Amino acid sequence: TGWHTVGEVASLFASRDCMGTVLDGVKVGIFRVDGEFFALDDICTHGAALLSDGFLEGHEVECPLHAGLVDVRTGCALTAPIVRDTRRHQVKVTDGQLLVRLS
Ligand code: FES
């Protein structure tokens, strides 16, 4: 089906709203906003930083390296120096398990 099981939501997101993982060799960042989950390529399109190490405020994640903003719902680059959008992945929760399908 192409869905990868990342793990149990309750333990993965017990004390944080961002996490990074690797699926099929792809670094994926997963973000929780208001109980909803969003998944993006984790590597910033501007440089060598992981968005999941950044700062999430509302639906915007701030890259930890140069503070560019990305909308976690769409992967859209919102502010400089990020200009290229980030690839999104599908994410869902089934029976308490978080699953991601790579795009
Ligand atoms: Fe993300 Fe520069 S590496 S803004």
mmCIF file with all atom_site columns, C-alpha atoms and ligand atoms in Angstrom:
data_model
loop_
_atom_site.group_PDB
_atom_site.id
_atom_site.type_symbol
_atom_site.label_atom_id
_atom_site.label_alt_id
_atom_site.label_comp_id
_atom_site.label_asym_id
_atom_site.label_entity_id
_atom_site.label_seq_id
_atom_site.pdbx_PDB_ins_code
_atom_site.Cartn_x
_atom_site.Cartn_y
_atom_site.Cartn_z
_atom_site.occupancy
_atom_site.B_iso_or_equiv
_atom_site.pdbx_formal_charge
_atom_site.auth_seq_id
_atom_site.auth_comp_id
_atom_site.auth_asym_id
_atom_site.auth_atom_id
_atom_site.pdbx_PDB_model_num
ATOM   1   C  CA  . THR A 1 1   ? 0.000  0.000  0.000  1.00 0.00 ? 1   THR A CA  1
ATOM   2   C  CA  . GLY A 1 2   ? 3.014  2.212  0.384  1.00 0.00 ? 2   GLY A CA  1
ATOM   3   C  CA  . TRP A 1 3   ? 2.120  3.228  3.930  1.00 0.00 ? 3   TRP A CA  1
ATOM   4   C  CA  . HIS A 1 4   ? 4.974  3.087  6.438  1.00 0.00 ? 4   HIS A CA  1
ATOM   5   C  CA  . THR A 1 5   ? 4.217  2.648  10.113 1.00 0.00 ? 5   THR A CA  1
ATOM   6   C  CA  . VAL A 1 6   ? 6.165  5.253  12.063 1.00 0.00 ? 6   VAL A CA  1
ATOM   7   C  CA  . GLY A 1 7   ? 4.981  4.182  15.497 1.00 0.00 ? 7   GLY A CA  1
ATOM   8   C  CA  . GLU A 1 8   ? 2.492  4.808  18.227 1.00 0.00 ? 8   GLU A CA  1
ATOM   9   C  CA  . VAL A 1 9   ? 1.282  8.411  18.246 1.00 0.00 ? 9   VAL A CA  1
ATOM   10  C  CA  . ALA A 1 10  ? 0.871  8.530  22.024 1.00 0.00 ? 10  ALA A CA  1
ATOM   11  C  CA  . SER A 1 11  ? 4.528  7.775  22.643 1.00 0.00 ? 11  SER A CA  1
ATOM   12  C  CA  . LEU A 1 12  ? 6.027  9.543  19.592 1.00 0.00 ? 12  LEU A CA  1
ATOM   13  C  CA  . PHE A 1 13  ? 4.249  12.798 20.394 1.00 0.00 ? 13  PHE A CA  1
ATOM   14  C  CA  . ALA A 1 14  ? 4.047  12.497 24.172 1.00 0.00 ? 14  ALA A CA  1
ATOM   15  C  CA  . SER A 1 15  ? 6.209  15.550 24.787 1.00 0.00 ? 15  SER A CA  1
ATOM   16  C  CA  . ARG A 1 16  ? 6.751  17.264 21.425 1.00 0.00 ? 16  ARG A CA  1
ATOM   17  C  CA  . ASP A 1 17  ? 4.956  18.423 18.287 1.00 0.00 ? 17  ASP A CA  1
ATOM   18  C  CA  . CYS A 1 18  ? 7.749  17.816 15.738 1.00 0.00 ? 18  CYS A CA  1
ATOM   19  C  CA  . MET A 1 19  ? 9.709  14.697 15.004 1.00 0.00 ? 19  MET A CA  1
ATOM   20  C  CA  . GLY A 1 20  ? 12.008 13.400 12.319 1.00 0.00 ? 20  GLY A CA  1
ATOM   21  C  CA  . THR A 1 21  ? 12.320 9.904  10.957 1.00 0.00 ? 21  THR A CA  1
ATOM   22  C  CA  . VAL A 1 22  ? 13.787 8.096  7.955  1.00 0.00 ? 22  VAL A CA  1
ATOM   23  C  CA  . LEU A 1 23  ? 11.533 6.080  5.639  1.00 0.00 ? 23  LEU A CA  1
ATOM   24  C  CA  . ASP A 1 24  ? 13.001 4.266  2.633  1.00 0.00 ? 24  ASP A CA  1
ATOM   25  C  CA  . GLY A 1 25  ? 16.077 6.433  3.010  1.00 0.00 ? 25  GLY A CA  1
ATOM   26  C  CA  . VAL A 1 26  ? 14.036 9.654  2.924  1.00 0.00 ? 26  VAL A CA  1
ATOM   27  C  CA  . LYS A 1 27  ? 14.256 11.994 5.887  1.00 0.00 ? 27  LYS A CA  1
ATOM   28  C  CA  . VAL A 1 28  ? 10.689 12.929 6.834  1.00 0.00 ? 28  VAL A CA  1
ATOM   29  C  CA  . GLY A 1 29  ? 9.557  15.558 9.316  1.00 0.00 ? 29  GLY A CA  1
ATOM   30  C  CA  . ILE A 1 30  ? 6.198  15.073 10.997 1.00 0.00 ? 30  ILE A CA  1
ATOM   31  C  CA  . PHE A 1 31  ? 4.378  17.946 12.667 1.00 0.00 ? 31  PHE A CA  1
ATOM   32  C  CA  . ARG A 1 32  ? 1.309  18.064 14.893 1.00 0.00 ? 32  ARG A CA  1
ATOM   33  C  CA  . VAL A 1 33  ? -0.913 21.135 14.943 1.00 0.00 ? 33  VAL A CA  1
ATOM   34  C  CA  . ASP A 1 34  ? -4.208 21.136 16.849 1.00 0.00 ? 34  ASP A CA  1
ATOM   35  C  CA  . GLY A 1 35  ? -4.294 17.340 16.811 1.00 0.00 ? 35  GLY A CA  1
ATOM   36  C  CA  . GLU A 1 36  ? -3.719 17.143 13.046 1.00 0.00 ? 36  GLU A CA  1
ATOM   37  C  CA  . PHE A 1 37  ? -0.570 15.654 11.529 1.00 0.00 ? 37  PHE A CA  1
ATOM   38  C  CA  . PHE A 1 38  ? 1.449  16.862 8.550  1.00 0.00 ? 38  PHE A CA  1
ATOM   39  C  CA  . ALA A 1 39  ? 4.507  15.295 6.914  1.00 0.00 ? 39  ALA A CA  1
ATOM   40  C  CA  . LEU A 1 40  ? 7.150  16.958 4.752  1.00 0.00 ? 40  LEU A CA  1
ATOM   41  C  CA  . ASP A 1 41  ? 10.620 16.254 3.488  1.00 0.00 ? 41  ASP A CA  1
ATOM   42  C  CA  . ASP A 1 42  ? 12.651 17.040 6.579  1.00 0.00 ? 42  ASP A CA  1
ATOM   43  C  CA  . ILE A 1 43  ? 15.665 18.610 4.884  1.00 0.00 ? 43  ILE A CA  1
ATOM   44  C  CA  . CYS A 1 44  ? 15.192 22.330 4.360  1.00 0.00 ? 44  CYS A CA  1
ATOM   45  C  CA  . THR A 1 45  ? 15.178 23.240 0.664  1.00 0.00 ? 45  THR A CA  1
ATOM   46  C  CA  . HIS A 1 46  ? 17.596 26.061 1.494  1.00 0.00 ? 46  HIS A CA  1
ATOM   47  C  CA  . GLY A 1 47  ? 20.361 24.128 3.192  1.00 0.00 ? 47  GLY A CA  1
ATOM   48  C  CA  . ALA A 1 48  ? 21.570 21.441 5.512  1.00 0.00 ? 48  ALA A CA  1
ATOM   49  C  CA  . ALA A 1 49  ? 19.074 21.666 8.332  1.00 0.00 ? 49  ALA A CA  1
ATOM   50  C  CA  . LEU A 1 50  ? 16.142 19.572 9.469  1.00 0.00 ? 50  LEU A CA  1
ATOM   51  C  CA  . LEU A 1 51  ? 12.789 21.292 9.745  1.00 0.00 ? 51  LEU A CA  1
ATOM   52  C  CA  . SER A 1 52  ? 11.810 18.902 12.532 1.00 0.00 ? 52  SER A CA  1
ATOM   53  C  CA  . ASP A 1 53  ? 14.600 20.503 14.605 1.00 0.00 ? 53  ASP A CA  1
ATOM   54  C  CA  . GLY A 1 54  ? 12.967 23.875 14.045 1.00 0.00 ? 54  GLY A CA  1
ATOM   55  C  CA  . PHE A 1 55  ? 10.321 25.833 15.861 1.00 0.00 ? 55  PHE A CA  1
ATOM   56  C  CA  . LEU A 1 56  ? 6.660  25.189 15.200 1.00 0.00 ? 56  LEU A CA  1
ATOM   57  C  CA  . GLU A 1 57  ? 4.203  28.020 15.715 1.00 0.00 ? 57  GLU A CA  1
ATOM   58  C  CA  . GLY A 1 58  ? 0.712  27.510 14.436 1.00 0.00 ? 58  GLY A CA  1
ATOM   59  C  CA  . HIS A 1 59  ? 1.057  25.951 10.998 1.00 0.00 ? 59  HIS A CA  1
ATOM   60  C  CA  . GLU A 1 60  ? 4.473  27.506 10.383 1.00 0.00 ? 60  GLU A CA  1
ATOM   61  C  CA  . VAL A 1 61  ? 7.767  25.832 11.087 1.00 0.00 ? 61  VAL A CA  1
ATOM   62  C  CA  . GLU A 1 62  ? 10.867 27.985 11.329 1.00 0.00 ? 62  GLU A CA  1
ATOM   63  C  CA  . CYS A 1 63  ? 14.051 26.419 10.020 1.00 0.00 ? 63  CYS A CA  1
ATOM   64  C  CA  . PRO A 1 64  ? 16.635 26.244 12.820 1.00 0.00 ? 64  PRO A CA  1
ATOM   65  C  CA  . LEU A 1 65  ? 19.487 27.394 10.556 1.00 0.00 ? 65  LEU A CA  1
ATOM   66  C  CA  . HIS A 1 66  ? 18.407 30.656 8.874  1.00 0.00 ? 66  HIS A CA  1
ATOM   67  C  CA  . ALA A 1 67  ? 14.868 31.049 10.213 1.00 0.00 ? 67  ALA A CA  1
ATOM   68  C  CA  . GLY A 1 68  ? 13.003 30.671 6.918  1.00 0.00 ? 68  GLY A CA  1
ATOM   69  C  CA  . LEU A 1 69  ? 9.363  29.704 7.378  1.00 0.00 ? 69  LEU A CA  1
ATOM   70  C  CA  . VAL A 1 70  ? 7.499  26.800 5.783  1.00 0.00 ? 70  VAL A CA  1
ATOM   71  C  CA  . ASP A 1 71  ? 3.764  26.084 5.986  1.00 0.00 ? 71  ASP A CA  1
ATOM   72  C  CA  . VAL A 1 72  ? 3.515  22.493 7.247  1.00 0.00 ? 72  VAL A CA  1
ATOM   73  C  CA  . ARG A 1 73  ? 0.077  22.061 5.619  1.00 0.00 ? 73  ARG A CA  1
ATOM   74  C  CA  . THR A 1 74  ? 1.300  22.731 2.104  1.00 0.00 ? 74  THR A CA  1
ATOM   75  C  CA  . GLY A 1 75  ? 5.091  22.680 2.183  1.00 0.00 ? 75  GLY A CA  1
ATOM   76  C  CA  . CYS A 1 76  ? 5.008  26.202 0.754  1.00 0.00 ? 76  CYS A CA  1
ATOM   77  C  CA  . ALA A 1 77  ? 8.016  28.407 1.355  1.00 0.00 ? 77  ALA A CA  1
ATOM   78  C  CA  . LEU A 1 78  ? 6.723  31.461 3.232  1.00 0.00 ? 78  LEU A CA  1
ATOM   79  C  CA  . THR A 1 79  ? 9.769  33.609 3.863  1.00 0.00 ? 79  THR A CA  1
ATOM   80  C  CA  . ALA A 1 80  ? 13.340 34.119 2.678  1.00 0.00 ? 80  ALA A CA  1
ATOM   81  C  CA  . PRO A 1 81  ? 15.816 32.627 2.447  1.00 0.00 ? 81  PRO A CA  1
ATOM   82  C  CA  . ILE A 1 82  ? 13.635 29.605 1.596  1.00 0.00 ? 82  ILE A CA  1
ATOM   83  C  CA  . VAL A 1 83  ? 12.334 29.940 -1.951 1.00 0.00 ? 83  VAL A CA  1
ATOM   84  C  CA  . ARG A 1 84  ? 11.651 26.365 -3.031 1.00 0.00 ? 84  ARG A CA  1
ATOM   85  C  CA  . ASP A 1 85  ? 8.596  24.572 -1.663 1.00 0.00 ? 85  ASP A CA  1
ATOM   86  C  CA  . THR A 1 86  ? 9.049  21.413 0.387  1.00 0.00 ? 86  THR A CA  1
ATOM   87  C  CA  . ARG A 1 87  ? 7.610  18.094 -0.763 1.00 0.00 ? 87  ARG A CA  1
ATOM   88  C  CA  . ARG A 1 88  ? 4.617  16.887 1.221  1.00 0.00 ? 88  ARG A CA  1
ATOM   89  C  CA  . HIS A 1 89  ? 3.797  13.335 2.185  1.00 0.00 ? 89  HIS A CA  1
ATOM   90  C  CA  . GLN A 1 90  ? 0.509  11.758 3.197  1.00 0.00 ? 90  GLN A CA  1
ATOM   91  C  CA  . VAL A 1 91  ? 0.033  11.018 6.855  1.00 0.00 ? 91  VAL A CA  1
ATOM   92  C  CA  . LYS A 1 92  ? -2.747 9.332  8.803  1.00 0.00 ? 92  LYS A CA  1
ATOM   93  C  CA  . VAL A 1 93  ? -3.461 7.779  12.163 1.00 0.00 ? 93  VAL A CA  1
ATOM   94  C  CA  . THR A 1 94  ? -4.985 4.292  12.297 1.00 0.00 ? 94  THR A CA  1
ATOM   95  C  CA  . ASP A 1 95  ? -5.589 2.472  15.574 1.00 0.00 ? 95  ASP A CA  1
ATOM   96  C  CA  . GLY A 1 96  ? -3.252 4.830  17.358 1.00 0.00 ? 96  GLY A CA  1
ATOM   97  C  CA  . GLN A 1 97  ? -0.445 4.216  14.862 1.00 0.00 ? 97  GLN A CA  1
ATOM   98  C  CA  . LEU A 1 98  ? 1.012  7.004  12.783 1.00 0.00 ? 98  LEU A CA  1
ATOM   99  C  CA  . LEU A 1 99  ? 1.466  6.074  9.125  1.00 0.00 ? 99  LEU A CA  1
ATOM   100 C  CA  . VAL A 1 100 ? 3.167  7.979  6.313  1.00 0.00 ? 100 VAL A CA  1
ATOM   101 C  CA  . ARG A 1 101 ? 3.044  7.414  2.568  1.00 0.00 ? 101 ARG A CA  1
ATOM   102 C  CA  . LEU A 1 102 ? 5.884  8.976  0.629  1.00 0.00 ? 102 LEU A CA  1
ATOM   103 C  CA  . SER A 1 103 ? 4.949  11.110 -2.368 1.00 0.00 ? 103 SER A CA  1
HETATM 104 FE FE1 . FES B 2 .   ? 16.744 26.352 6.244  1.00 0.00 ? 1   FES B FE1 1
HETATM 105 FE FE2 . FES B 2 .   ? 18.636 28.063 5.494  1.00 0.00 ? 1   FES B FE2 1
HETATM 106 S  S1  . FES B 2 .   ? 18.831 25.945 5.824  1.00 0.00 ? 1   FES B S1  1
HETATM 107 S  S2  . FES B 2 .   ? 16.590 28.501 6.005  1.00 0.00 ? 1   FES B S2  1
#
